[in-house]
CSV table of C-alpha atoms in Angstrom, one decimal:
chain,number,residue,atom,x,y,z
A,1,MET,CA,0.0,0.0,0.0
A,2,ILE,CA,1.3,3.5,-0.8
A,3,ALA,CA,1.7,6.3,1.7
A,4,GLN,CA,-1.4,8.2,0.6
A,5,GLU,CA,-3.6,5.1,1.2
A,6,TRP,CA,-2.2,4.6,4.7
A,7,LEU,CA,-2.8,8.3,5.5
A,8,THR,CA,-6.4,8.0,4.3
A,9,LYS,CA,-6.9,5.0,6.6
A,10,ILE,CA,-5.3,6.8,9.5
A,11,ARG,CA,-7.5,9.9,8.9
A,12,ALA,CA,-10.6,7.7,8.8
A,13,LEU,CA,-9.9,6.4,12.4
A,14,PRO,CA,-11.9,8.1,15.2
A,15,GLN,CA,-9.5,10.4,17.0
A,16,ASN,CA,-10.8,10.7,20.5
A,17,SER,CA,-7.7,11.8,22.4
A,18,PRO,CA,-4.2,13.0,21.6
A,19,CYS,CA,-1.8,10.2,21.1
A,20,LYS,CA,2.0,10.3,21.6
A,21,ILE,CA,3.8,7.7,19.5
A,22,MET,CA,7.4,7.1,20.5
A,23,ASN,CA,10.1,5.6,18.2
A,24,VAL,CA,13.4,4.4,19.6
A,25,CYS,CA,15.5,4.3,16.5
A,26,GLY,CA,17.4,7.0,14.7
A,27,GLY,CA,16.6,5.3,11.4
A,28,HIS,CA,12.9,5.7,12.1
A,29,GLU,CA,13.3,9.3,13.1
A,30,ARG,CA,15.3,10.1,10.0
A,31,THR,CA,12.5,8.8,7.7
A,32,LEU,CA,9.9,10.7,9.7
A,33,SER,CA,11.8,14.0,9.8
A,34,LEU,CA,13.2,14.0,6.3
A,35,GLY,CA,9.9,12.7,4.9
A,36,GLY,CA,7.9,15.5,6.7
A,37,VAL,CA,5.6,12.9,8.1
A,38,ARG,CA,4.7,15.0,11.1
A,39,THR,CA,3.1,17.6,8.9
A,40,VAL,CA,0.6,15.3,7.3
A,41,LEU,CA,-0.7,13.4,10.3
A,42,PRO,CA,-4.0,14.5,11.9
A,43,ALA,CA,-3.6,17.0,14.7
A,44,GLY,CA,-3.3,15.3,18.1
A,45,ILE,CA,-0.8,12.7,16.9
A,46,GLU,CA,2.6,13.4,18.2
A,47,LEU,CA,5.7,11.5,17.0
A,48,ILE,CA,8.3,11.5,19.7
A,49,PRO,CA,11.9,10.4,19.2
A,50,GLY,CA,13.1,8.4,22.2
A,51,PRO,CA,16.3,6.6,23.1
A,52,GLY,CA,17.3,5.5,19.6
A,53,CYS,CA,20.9,6.6,19.3
A,54,PRO,CA,23.7,4.4,20.9
A,55,VAL,CA,26.4,7.1,20.3
A,56,CYS,CA,24.2,9.6,22.2
A,57,VAL,CA,24.0,7.5,25.3
A,58,CYS,CA,27.6,6.1,25.2
A,59,PRO,CA,29.1,6.9,28.6
A,60,GLU,CA,31.2,10.0,28.7
A,61,GLU,CA,33.7,8.1,30.8
A,62,ASP,CA,34.1,5.5,28.0
A,63,ILE,CA,34.8,8.2,25.4
A,64,TYR,CA,37.3,9.8,27.8
A,65,ALA,CA,38.9,6.4,28.3
A,66,ALA,CA,39.2,5.9,24.5
A,67,ILE,CA,40.8,9.3,24.2
A,68,GLN,CA,43.3,8.5,27.0
A,69,LEU,CA,44.1,5.1,25.3
A,70,ALA,CA,44.8,6.9,22.1
A,71,LEU,CA,46.9,9.6,23.8
A,72,ARG,CA,48.7,7.7,26.5
A,73,GLU,CA,49.0,4.1,25.5
A,74,LYS,CA,50.8,3.0,22.3
A,75,VAL,CA,47.6,1.8,20.6
A,76,VAL,CA,45.5,2.5,17.6
A,77,VAL,CA,41.9,3.3,18.6
A,78,ALA,CA,39.4,2.1,15.9
A,79,THR,CA,35.9,3.3,16.2
A,80,PHE,CA,32.7,4.0,14.2
A,81,GLY,CA,33.0,7.4,12.5
A,82,ASP,CA,30.2,8.9,14.6
A,83,MET,CA,32.2,8.5,17.8
A,84,LEU,CA,35.1,10.8,16.7
A,85,ARG,CA,33.3,14.1,17.2
A,86,VAL,CA,31.4,13.4,20.4
A,87,PRO,CA,32.7,16.0,22.9
A,88,ILE,CA,33.5,15.0,26.5
A,89,ASN,CA,33.4,17.3,29.5
A,90,ALA,CA,36.8,18.9,29.6
A,91,GLY,CA,38.3,22.4,29.5
A,92,LYS,CA,38.7,24.2,26.2
A,93,GLN,CA,42.5,23.9,26.3
A,94,THR,CA,42.3,20.1,26.6
A,95,VAL,CA,41.5,17.3,24.2
A,96,ARG,CA,37.8,17.0,24.1
A,97,SER,CA,37.1,14.4,21.4
A,98,LEU,CA,38.8,11.5,19.6
A,99,GLU,CA,39.0,13.8,16.6
A,100,GLN,CA,41.0,16.3,18.6
A,101,ALA,CA,43.2,13.5,19.9
A,102,ARG,CA,43.8,12.5,16.3
A,103,ALA,CA,44.8,16.1,15.5
A,104,LYS,CA,47.3,15.9,18.3
A,105,GLY,CA,49.0,12.9,16.6
A,106,ALA,CA,47.1,10.1,18.4
A,107,LYS,CA,46.3,7.1,16.2
A,108,VAL,CA,42.5,7.2,15.8
A,109,HIS,CA,41.0,5.3,13.0
A,110,PRO,CA,37.4,5.7,11.9
A,111,ILE,CA,35.8,2.5,10.6
A,112,SER,CA,32.4,1.5,9.4
A,113,SER,CA,32.5,-2.3,10.0
A,114,PRO,CA,34.2,-4.8,12.4
A,115,LEU,CA,35.6,-6.3,9.2
A,116,GLU,CA,37.7,-3.2,8.7
A,117,VAL,CA,39.0,-3.6,12.2
A,118,VAL,CA,40.2,-7.1,11.5
A,119,ALA,CA,41.8,-5.9,8.3
A,120,LEU,CA,43.6,-3.2,10.2
A,121,THR,CA,45.0,-5.8,12.7
A,122,GLN,CA,46.3,-7.8,9.8
A,123,GLN,CA,47.9,-4.8,8.1
A,124,GLN,CA,49.7,-3.9,11.3
A,125,PRO,CA,50.4,-7.2,13.1
A,126,GLN,CA,52.9,-5.5,15.6
A,127,GLN,CA,50.5,-2.8,16.5
A,128,LYS,CA,48.1,-3.1,19.4
A,129,ILE,CA,44.6,-2.1,18.3
A,130,VAL,CA,41.6,-1.2,20.5
A,131,PHE,CA,38.2,-1.4,18.9
A,132,PHE,CA,36.0,1.1,20.8
A,133,ALA,CA,32.6,-0.3,20.0
A,134,ALA,CA,29.3,1.5,20.9
A,135,GLY,CA,26.1,0.3,19.5
A,136,PHE,CA,22.7,-1.4,20.0
A,137,GLU,CA,21.9,-5.0,19.3
A,138,THR,CA,22.2,-4.5,15.5
A,139,THR,CA,25.9,-3.6,16.0
A,140,MET,CA,26.6,-6.0,18.8
A,141,ALA,CA,25.5,-9.0,16.8
A,142,PRO,CA,28.1,-8.4,14.1
A,143,LEU,CA,30.7,-7.8,16.8
A,144,ALA,CA,29.7,-11.1,18.5
A,145,ALA,CA,30.1,-12.8,15.1
A,146,MET,CA,33.5,-11.3,14.8
A,147,LEU,CA,34.5,-12.6,18.2
A,148,ALA,CA,33.0,-16.0,17.5
A,149,GLN,CA,35.1,-16.3,14.4
A,150,GLY,CA,38.2,-15.6,16.5
A,151,ILE,CA,40.1,-12.3,16.6
A,152,PRO,CA,43.8,-11.6,16.1
A,153,GLN,CA,46.1,-11.4,19.2
A,154,ASN,CA,46.8,-7.7,18.8
A,155,LEU,CA,43.1,-6.7,19.1
A,156,SER,CA,41.2,-5.8,22.2
A,157,ILE,CA,37.7,-4.3,22.6
A,158,LEU,CA,36.4,-1.3,24.6
A,159,LEU,CA,32.8,-2.3,24.6
A,160,SER,CA,29.9,0.2,25.1
A,161,GLY,CA,27.1,-1.9,23.7
A,162,ARG,CA,23.6,-1.3,24.9
A,163,LEU,CA,20.2,-3.0,24.7
A,164,THR,CA,17.2,-1.0,23.4
A,165,TRP,CA,14.3,-2.4,25.3
A,166,PRO,CA,15.6,-1.7,28.9
A,167,ALA,CA,15.6,2.0,28.1
A,168,VAL,CA,11.9,1.9,27.2
A,169,ALA,CA,11.3,-0.1,30.4
A,170,LYS,CA,13.1,2.7,32.3
A,171,LEU,CA,11.0,5.4,30.7
A,172,LEU,CA,7.8,3.6,31.7
A,173,ALA,CA,9.1,3.0,35.2
A,174,MET,CA,9.9,6.7,35.5
A,175,GLU,CA,6.4,7.5,34.5
A,176,ASN,CA,5.0,5.5,37.4
A,177,ASP,CA,7.5,6.9,39.9
A,178,PRO,CA,7.4,10.7,40.1
A,179,VAL,CA,10.5,10.7,42.3
A,180,LEU,CA,12.5,9.4,39.3
A,181,LEU,CA,11.3,12.1,36.9
A,182,PRO,CA,13.8,14.8,36.0
A,183,ALA,CA,13.1,18.1,37.6
A,184,ARG,CA,12.3,19.8,34.3
A,185,LYS,CA,8.6,20.0,33.5
A,186,GLU,CA,7.6,18.0,30.5
A,187,THR,CA,7.0,20.2,27.5
A,188,VAL,CA,5.8,17.6,24.9
A,189,ASN,CA,2.1,18.0,25.2
A,190,PRO,CA,1.9,18.8,28.9
A,191,SER,CA,-1.8,18.2,29.0
A,192,HIS,CA,-1.4,14.6,29.6
A,193,SER,CA,1.3,13.0,31.7
A,194,ARG,CA,2.1,9.8,29.8
A,195,ILE,CA,5.6,9.8,28.2
A,196,PHE,CA,4.0,7.9,25.3
A,197,ASP,CA,0.7,6.2,24.5
A,198,ALA,CA,2.0,3.8,21.8
A,199,LEU,CA,5.4,2.5,20.7
A,200,VAL,CA,6.8,1.9,17.3
A,201,ALA,CA,9.5,-0.8,17.9
A,202,PRO,CA,12.8,-0.8,16.0
A,203,GLY,CA,12.6,-3.2,13.0
A,204,HIS,CA,16.3,-4.1,12.8
A,205,VAL,CA,16.7,-4.7,16.5
A,206,ALA,CA,13.7,-7.0,16.2
A,207,THR,CA,15.4,-8.6,13.2
A,208,VAL,CA,18.2,-9.7,15.5
A,209,MET,CA,16.4,-10.2,18.8
A,210,GLY,CA,12.9,-11.2,17.7
A,211,THR,CA,9.7,-9.4,18.5
A,212,GLY,CA,9.1,-10.9,22.0
A,213,GLU,CA,11.3,-8.4,23.8
A,214,TRP,CA,8.6,-5.8,23.3
A,215,GLU,CA,5.7,-7.9,24.8
A,216,PHE,CA,6.3,-6.2,28.2
A,217,VAL,CA,5.0,-2.9,26.9
A,218,VAL,CA,1.7,-4.6,26.0
A,219,LYS,CA,1.4,-7.0,28.9
A,220,GLN,CA,2.7,-4.8,31.8
A,221,HIS,CA,1.8,-1.3,30.5
A,222,HIS,CA,-1.2,-2.1,28.3
A,223,LEU,CA,0.1,0.1,25.4
A,224,PRO,CA,-0.1,-0.8,21.7
A,225,VAL,CA,3.2,-1.7,20.0
A,226,ALA,CA,4.0,-2.2,16.3
A,227,VAL,CA,7.4,-3.3,15.0
A,228,ALA,CA,8.1,-1.1,12.0
A,229,GLY,CA,10.4,-1.0,8.9
A,230,PHE,CA,12.1,2.1,7.7
A,231,THR,CA,10.1,3.4,4.7
A,232,VAL,CA,7.5,6.1,5.1
A,233,GLU,CA,4.9,3.4,4.1
A,234,GLY,CA,6.3,1.0,6.7
A,235,LEU,CA,6.1,3.6,9.5
A,236,LEU,CA,2.6,4.7,8.5
A,237,ALA,CA,1.5,1.1,8.6
A,238,ALA,CA,2.8,0.9,12.2
A,239,PHE,CA,1.1,4.2,13.1
A,240,TYR,CA,-2.2,2.9,11.7
A,241,SER,CA,-1.8,-0.3,13.7
A,242,VAL,CA,-1.2,1.4,17.0
A,243,LEU,CA,-3.9,4.1,16.4
A,244,ARG,CA,-6.4,1.4,15.4
A,245,GLN,CA,-5.5,-0.6,18.5
A,246,ARG,CA,-6.2,2.4,20.6
A,247,ALA,CA,-9.4,3.3,18.8
A,248,GLU,CA,-10.7,-0.3,19.4
A,249,GLY,CA,-9.7,-0.2,23.0
A,250,ARG,CA,-7.2,-3.1,22.8
A,251,CYS,CA,-3.5,-3.6,22.5
A,252,PHE,CA,-1.2,-6.2,21.1
A,253,LEU,CA,2.2,-6.5,19.6
A,254,ASP,CA,1.9,-6.1,15.9
A,255,ASN,CA,4.6,-7.0,13.4
A,256,CYS,CA,4.4,-4.4,10.5
A,257,TYR,CA,7.7,-5.5,9.0
A,258,PRO,CA,7.2,-9.2,8.5
A,259,GLN,CA,9.2,-9.1,5.2
A,260,VAL,CA,12.3,-9.0,7.3
A,261,VAL,CA,11.4,-9.5,11.0
A,262,LYS,CA,10.7,-13.1,12.1
A,263,PRO,CA,9.1,-13.5,15.5
A,264,ALA,CA,12.0,-15.4,16.9
A,265,GLY,CA,14.6,-13.1,15.3
A,266,ASN,CA,18.0,-14.3,14.1
A,267,LEU,CA,18.8,-17.3,16.4
A,268,THR,CA,22.4,-17.5,15.3
A,269,ALA,CA,23.0,-13.9,16.2
A,270,GLN,CA,21.4,-14.4,19.6
A,271,LYS,CA,23.6,-17.5,20.2
A,272,CYS,CA,26.7,-15.5,19.2
A,273,LEU,CA,25.7,-12.7,21.6
A,274,LYS,CA,25.1,-15.2,24.4
A,275,GLU,CA,28.4,-17.0,23.9
A,276,THR,CA,30.6,-13.9,23.8
A,277,MET,CA,28.9,-11.3,26.0
A,278,ASN,CA,27.1,-11.0,29.4
A,279,VAL,CA,24.1,-8.7,29.9
A,280,VAL,CA,24.9,-6.3,32.8
A,281,ASP,CA,23.6,-3.1,34.5
A,282,ALA,CA,25.0,-0.2,32.5
A,283,GLN,CA,25.3,3.6,32.5
A,284,TRP,CA,23.5,5.7,29.9
A,285,ARG,CA,25.0,9.2,29.5
A,286,GLY,CA,23.0,11.8,31.3
A,287,ILE,CA,20.4,9.3,32.3
A,288,GLY,CA,22.2,7.0,34.8
A,289,CYS,CA,22.2,3.3,35.4
A,290,ILE,CA,19.7,1.1,33.6
A,291,PRO,CA,19.4,-2.5,34.9
A,292,ARG,CA,20.5,-5.2,32.5
A,293,SER,CA,20.9,-2.8,29.6
A,294,GLY,CA,24.5,-3.3,28.6
A,295,PHE,CA,26.8,-5.8,27.1
A,296,GLU,CA,30.1,-6.9,28.8
A,297,LEU,CA,32.7,-9.2,27.1
A,298,LYS,CA,32.9,-12.7,28.6
A,299,ASP,CA,36.6,-13.0,27.7
A,300,ARG,CA,38.6,-10.6,29.8
A,301,GLN,CA,41.7,-11.4,27.8
A,302,ILE,CA,40.4,-9.3,25.0
A,303,ASP,CA,38.6,-6.7,27.1
A,304,ALA,CA,40.5,-3.3,26.9
A,305,ARG,CA,39.0,-2.5,30.4
A,306,TYR,CA,41.3,-5.2,31.9
A,307,GLN,CA,44.2,-4.8,29.5
A,308,PHE,CA,44.9,-1.1,30.2
A,309,PRO,CA,44.7,1.2,33.2
A,310,ASP,CA,41.1,2.1,34.3
A,311,TYR,CA,40.8,5.6,32.8
A,312,THR,CA,37.0,5.6,33.2
A,313,SER,CA,37.2,6.3,36.9
A,314,GLU,CA,39.7,9.2,36.8
A,315,GLY,CA,38.2,12.1,38.7
A,316,ARG,CA,37.1,15.0,36.5
A,317,GLU,CA,34.5,17.7,36.7
A,318,ARG,CA,31.1,16.7,35.3
A,319,ARG,CA,32.4,13.2,34.7
A,320,GLY,CA,29.7,11.1,33.0
A,321,GLU,CA,27.3,14.0,32.6
A,322,MET,CA,26.0,15.8,29.5
A,323,PRO,CA,27.8,19.1,28.7
A,324,ALA,CA,26.7,22.1,30.7
A,325,GLY,CA,23.5,23.6,29.3
A,326,CYS,CA,22.9,20.6,27.0
A,327,GLU,CA,19.6,18.9,27.1
A,328,CYS,CA,20.4,15.8,25.1
A,329,ALA,CA,19.3,13.6,28.1
A,330,GLN,CA,15.9,15.2,28.0
A,331,VAL,CA,15.7,14.7,24.2
A,332,ILE,CA,16.8,11.1,24.6
A,333,LEU,CA,14.1,10.5,27.2
A,334,GLY,CA,11.5,11.9,24.9
A,335,ARG,CA,10.6,14.7,27.4
A,336,ILE,CA,11.4,17.6,25.0
A,337,TYR,CA,11.8,17.9,21.3
A,338,PRO,CA,15.3,18.9,20.0
A,339,LYS,CA,14.1,22.4,19.1
A,340,GLU,CA,13.2,23.0,22.7
A,341,CYS,CA,16.8,22.9,23.8
A,342,ARG,CA,18.2,26.4,24.2
A,343,LEU,CA,21.4,25.4,22.5
A,344,TYR,CA,19.7,23.7,19.4
A,345,GLY,CA,20.8,25.6,16.3
A,346,THR,CA,22.4,28.4,18.2
A,347,ALA,CA,25.5,27.3,20.1
A,348,CYS,CA,25.0,23.7,19.0
A,349,THR,CA,25.1,22.8,15.3
A,350,PRO,CA,26.5,19.8,13.4
A,351,ARG,CA,29.6,21.9,12.6
A,352,HIS,CA,30.1,22.8,16.3
A,353,PRO,CA,28.2,20.2,18.3
A,354,ILE,CA,28.0,20.5,22.0
A,355,GLY,CA,25.8,17.5,22.8
A,356,PRO,CA,26.1,14.0,21.3
A,357,CYS,CA,22.6,14.2,19.8
A,358,MET,CA,23.9,16.8,17.4
A,359,VAL,CA,26.9,14.7,16.4
A,360,SER,CA,25.5,11.3,15.5
A,361,ASP,CA,23.6,10.6,12.3
A,362,GLU,CA,21.1,8.8,14.6
A,363,GLY,CA,20.9,11.7,17.1
A,364,ALA,CA,17.5,13.4,17.1
A,365,CYS,CA,19.0,16.9,17.1
A,366,ARG,CA,21.3,16.1,14.1
A,367,ILE,CA,18.3,14.5,12.2
A,368,TRP,CA,16.0,17.5,12.9
A,369,TRP,CA,18.7,19.9,11.9
A,370,SER,CA,19.3,18.0,8.6
A,371,ALA,CA,15.5,18.1,8.0
A,372,GLY,CA,15.5,21.9,8.5
A,373,LEU,CA,13.3,21.7,11.6
A,374,LYS,CA,13.5,24.8,13.8
B,1,MET,CA,25.7,2.9,12.0
B,2,CYS,CA,22.4,1.4,12.6
B,3,LEU,CA,21.4,1.8,9.0
B,4,GLY,CA,20.6,-1.5,7.3
B,5,ILE,CA,21.5,-1.6,3.6
B,6,PRO,CA,20.0,-4.3,1.3
B,7,MET,CA,22.7,-5.9,-0.9
B,8,GLN,CA,22.7,-8.6,-3.5
B,9,ILE,CA,25.1,-11.5,-3.2
B,10,ILE,CA,27.5,-11.7,-6.2
B,11,ASN,CA,29.7,-14.6,-5.0
B,12,ILE,CA,30.3,-16.6,-1.8
B,13,GLN,CA,33.5,-18.0,-0.4
B,14,GLY,CA,32.9,-19.6,3.0
B,15,TYR,CA,31.4,-16.9,5.3
B,16,ASN,CA,32.6,-14.1,3.0
B,17,ALA,CA,30.5,-12.8,0.2
B,18,GLN,CA,31.0,-10.1,-2.4
B,19,CYS,CA,27.8,-8.1,-2.4
B,20,GLU,CA,26.5,-5.3,-4.5
B,21,ALA,CA,24.1,-2.4,-3.9
B,22,LYS,CA,23.4,0.0,-6.7
B,23,GLY,CA,26.7,-0.7,-8.4
B,24,ILE,CA,28.8,-0.5,-5.3
B,25,ARG,CA,30.5,-3.7,-4.2
B,26,ARG,CA,31.5,-4.6,-0.6
B,27,GLU,CA,32.8,-7.6,1.3
B,28,VAL,CA,30.0,-8.9,3.5
B,29,ASN,CA,30.3,-11.5,6.3
B,30,LEU,CA,27.6,-14.2,6.3
B,31,PHE,CA,28.5,-15.8,9.7
B,32,LEU,CA,25.1,-14.7,11.2
B,33,LEU,CA,23.2,-16.4,8.4
B,34,GLN,CA,25.1,-19.7,8.6
B,35,ASP,CA,21.9,-21.6,9.4
B,36,GLU,CA,20.1,-20.3,6.3
B,37,ALA,CA,20.3,-21.5,2.8
B,38,ILE,CA,22.0,-18.6,1.0
B,39,ILE,CA,22.8,-18.6,-2.7
B,40,VAL,CA,24.3,-16.2,-5.2
B,41,GLY,CA,21.6,-13.7,-6.3
B,42,ASP,CA,19.9,-13.6,-2.8
B,43,PHE,CA,19.3,-10.2,-1.2
B,44,VAL,CA,20.4,-9.7,2.4
B,45,LEU,CA,20.1,-6.9,4.9
B,46,VAL,CA,23.6,-5.7,5.8
B,47,HIS,CA,24.5,-3.9,9.0
B,48,VAL,CA,28.1,-2.8,9.6
B,49,GLY,CA,29.4,-5.3,7.0
B,50,TYR,CA,27.4,-8.3,8.4
B,51,ALA,CA,24.3,-9.8,6.8
B,52,LEU,CA,21.6,-10.0,9.4
B,53,GLN,CA,18.7,-11.4,7.4
B,54,LYS,CA,17.6,-12.5,4.0
B,55,MET,CA,15.1,-10.3,2.2
B,56,THR,CA,13.1,-10.2,-1.0
B,57,SER,CA,14.2,-8.3,-4.1
B,58,GLN,CA,11.1,-6.2,-3.7
B,59,GLU,CA,11.9,-5.2,-0.2
B,60,ALA,CA,15.5,-4.4,-1.2
B,61,GLN,CA,14.2,-2.2,-4.0
B,62,THR,CA,11.8,-0.3,-1.8
B,63,THR,CA,14.6,0.4,0.8
B,64,TRP,CA,17.0,1.5,-1.9
B,65,GLU,CA,14.4,4.0,-3.2
B,66,LEU,CA,14.0,5.3,0.4
B,67,LEU,CA,17.8,5.7,0.8
B,68,ASP,CA,18.0,7.5,-2.5
B,69,GLN,CA,15.3,10.0,-1.3
B,70,LEU,CA,16.9,10.5,2.1
B,71,MET,CA,20.4,10.9,0.7
B,72,ALA,CA,19.4,13.3,-2.1
B,73,PRO,CA,20.6,16.8,-1.7
B,74,THR,CA,17.8,19.0,-0.4
């Protein structure tokens, strides 16, 4: 079905109350923003970008550690290109990003695939290489495959992998516990207090992990969920599904991306993940610790956290926090839109980013800026 | 980095495949699809160099069109 037909179906649904639909994937947000989807939906439907950017939530301490490894240890740091420009909290005269470390002569190598990291280790067999890997399940599964196939001796991993669903569980837990809510008043439709009324679940995470991970939103919180693909049509299909569920007063987990997403996911990928990594409590930048939301390497022999001094715990001002004045954490939690941050488009732009959401291609601020949203 | 790109398999050697998307060729690792029957000509969804899932040619085509629209200069 084409986009116009989905829109007609959505418009034909009875709209009794405003509905906030959250997505938790930068890819979804990109299609929605660049496709101008917000402008064509009926009034009362709000599309909220949530925690969908692994670079944005990567602990500031981990980026600091990667910078120190590059500067102080004789290693090459290989990392996904997005990570290079994420600023840490440090004085103007000091090195504040991997890109700046590189400018100072440190060996920092942007890569787009773990395969490139393996190639790098083979090209430089005498050189110690640290792969600083941030990412959600879609990136962790390939990393697990790389580990399962065996990695060269000169490679170790600084892992900042995260799971998507625990962040959504955390958002819903915050909603039920006012003590946990950030002090700032919610600005996204303040008329009703829900963080979101329906969820569009990330299609490629579900491709790896299966759809079952999202059942808790339906069973425990009684909210409609639809797994969505990445085209405008695929997302409109998911919006139609969750809006129709609401209109009919029921909720279930719908798979609107069955062409690619199988209910059980990719079992080989899940097996690789289980064999190479543990699921542990983990820090999310600006948000805090989320239970069982991070990956940890099982093999300490290849874990850079055990191979090198622990730079993550070095005392620094604003360690682990978002930069001063930056509201990325509120954006990630879906409590404000990017344009509601005072720094958005003024002090903070893709050319001179302050917060991580303006750096990464999956960050809501960067995506909104690319789409010309002000 | 989370962006999945559909690619068509050109040839396979063990877990390594040469894949193509819109005239661009890349090495793709098939380790995560080892339990699936994969043959030359199949379309796969590729994330950071690893194939995560098989897909139909139609789904690949739709996604390529979307990527063309999103990447087009505005």
